[in-house]
Amino acid sequence: MELILISTAFLAGFIALKCNLPPLVGFLLAGFGLNAMGYESNESIVLLADLGVTLLLFSIGLKLDIKTLLSKEIWAGATIHNLLSTAIFSVALLCFKVLGISSLAAMSIDQILLLGFALSFSSTVFAVKSLQEKGELNATYGTIAIGILVMQDIFAVVFLTASTGKLPEWYAIALFALPLLRPLFYKLLDWVGHGEMLVLFGIFFALVVGAGLFEFVGMKPDLGALILGMLLAGHKKASELSKALFNLKELFLVCFFLNIGLLEQPTIAGFALAILFLLLLPLKGILYFLVLNTFKFRVRTSLLTTLSLFNYSEFGLIVGGLAFKMGWMSGDILVALAMAVSISFVLASPINNKGHDLYRRSSRWLKEHAAEKLNIRDQLINPGNAQILILGMGRIGTGAYDELRTRYGKVSLGIEVREEAALKHREQGRNVICGDATDSDFWERILDTDNVKLVLLAMPHHQGNQIALDQLKQRQFKGQIAAIAEYPDQLEALYQLGVDAAFNIYSEAGSGFARNVCDHLQPEFTPINNEHDIAQFVETSTRMNKI
């Protein structure tokens, strides 16, 4: 059976990819197709799916700053949306009940409220996957979306704990001592190095220290993985650890999406009710936009955040599954909920992929806040006398900035999407501001670019560099543009899009290493240039290899 599941998942994911959809859409459809053919989920798939979600939350924690959750637009925005959407969904479901929808007719007011609560959540798995694929996990709207989702996860954990009537053990209070152990955790992360032990460290901390410890004291295991990730987020190797776990997490999440489709047998009644749930989905999106707009974010930020959250959630299924076990919800409702979650993923995928296009089309008639009233993250940008813009101040961007400063002085302005990273650069004496270079409004917020002669696209994701390049071309930037890429086909694509220079970061790293060695050590070698000496050198090397 496992071979059939793997083969079907691969084919469905490959077809979805060729249709410009995220592979997860193919995995979901594969699960439904296998379910229709009589296949069911098993313990192995459920276990791997749970591991995938646990590692996902641990990875989110590694990239999450606790300050993000404490900002009012996150905790207040998530709370307001959850309360209002639960109320609106409940009223709509009561209307369906009055109209005689059979599956809802037998439900009490309390059960209707519970179903409305389950529908109020958005999918953490889907949003993170979508943001990762677009390279916008650290963009302003991406951090807002993830913050709201984490708050929703906390709401869900609180509900699950309260509804089961199972309180944490009395010794769960010891978990408050975990932050005191952070120096020890940091030391361990330093000691494990960079290879397979780093991967094993991440698995151990996510599944044993995080999930295992929280389960032992009677709390949700996934919450433990998230919190352990947040405790490690400040370490310099947190990003490296997240990347080391990436492929393993992705593999397990294939089982998660397959498992959704394999959970229940689709029925006509369930499908009809799922369609009704989907008709309510725009209400959730409108509410997200209005709540975010209240906090004075730009239209683009509010809209793209809304699109990232425009779906139903796997946590809604968890809530529904618990209600089904306790007799609060019928099987038909649970099936409809599972189908609505899955179909919402299918609908949301192309919408998210076209998010920037949707914004450009809608920005003409969506009212923007006055510039002086905008959220601090969206203020106007003054590049001053900068002649070089470096988009992306990671390792490559920082190295380029320092080299250019050595050669030409303080002529560069770095653009970094993460506020804390930009602040750290400024503390180290670099001229760096916070901004999202993939944001079409980012370029409009720059007051004057007449002095800029060169732009370096040094963002870690190829799609992000492509989007920034497209923005520059649309604004008829007259200076030179250089970009980085990981693969030869990406280099070719960048040249076709009009860059003046493109560099493979792996091949250039080798030449840069050799150049740096020669500059610093200044070794004295006897050059070998004539053909006779080269042939003799090759012959000697070949003979030594044979020995």
Short mmCIF file of N, CA and C in Angstrom, two decimals, residues 513-527:
data_model
loop_
_atom_site.label_atom_id
_atom_site.label_comp_id
_atom_site.label_asym_id
_atom_site.label_seq_id
_atom_site.Cartn_x
_atom_site.Cartn_y
_atom_site.Cartn_z
N PHE A 513 36.91 32.70 -2.76
CA PHE A 513 37.75 32.10 -1.72
C PHE A 513 39.23 32.14 -2.15
N ALA A 514 39.49 31.72 -3.39
CA ALA A 514 40.88 31.71 -3.88
C ALA A 514 41.44 33.14 -3.94
N ARG A 515 40.62 34.09 -4.38
CA ARG A 515 41.08 35.48 -4.47
C ARG A 515 41.39 36.05 -3.09
N ASN A 516 40.53 35.71 -2.12
CA ASN A 516 40.74 36.19 -0.76
C ASN A 516 42.01 35.60 -0.15
N VAL A 517 42.27 34.31 -0.42
CA VAL A 517 43.48 33.67 0.08
C VAL A 517 44.73 34.34 -0.48
N CYS A 518 44.71 34.58 -1.78
CA CYS A 518 45.87 35.21 -2.43
C CYS A 518 46.10 36.63 -1.92
N ASP A 519 45.00 37.37 -1.69
CA ASP A 519 45.14 38.75 -1.22
C ASP A 519 45.71 38.82 0.19
N HIS A 520 45.27 37.88 1.06
CA HIS A 520 45.67 37.94 2.46
C HIS A 520 47.01 37.25 2.74
N LEU A 521 47.24 36.09 2.09
CA LEU A 521 48.45 35.32 2.39
C LEU A 521 49.61 35.66 1.45
N GLN A 522 49.25 36.15 0.26
CA GLN A 522 50.27 36.51 -0.75
C GLN A 522 51.33 35.41 -0.90
N PRO A 523 50.91 34.18 -1.22
CA PRO A 523 51.87 33.08 -1.37
C PRO A 523 52.75 33.28 -2.60
N GLU A 524 53.94 32.72 -2.55
CA GLU A 524 54.88 32.83 -3.67
C GLU A 524 54.97 31.48 -4.37
N PHE A 525 54.44 31.42 -5.59
CA PHE A 525 54.46 30.20 -6.38
C PHE A 525 55.24 30.45 -7.66
N THR A 526 55.71 29.36 -8.24
CA THR A 526 56.34 29.43 -9.56
C THR A 526 55.29 29.12 -10.60
N PRO A 527 54.88 30.08 -11.42
CA PRO A 527 53.80 29.85 -12.39
C PRO A 527 54.16 28.75 -13.39
#
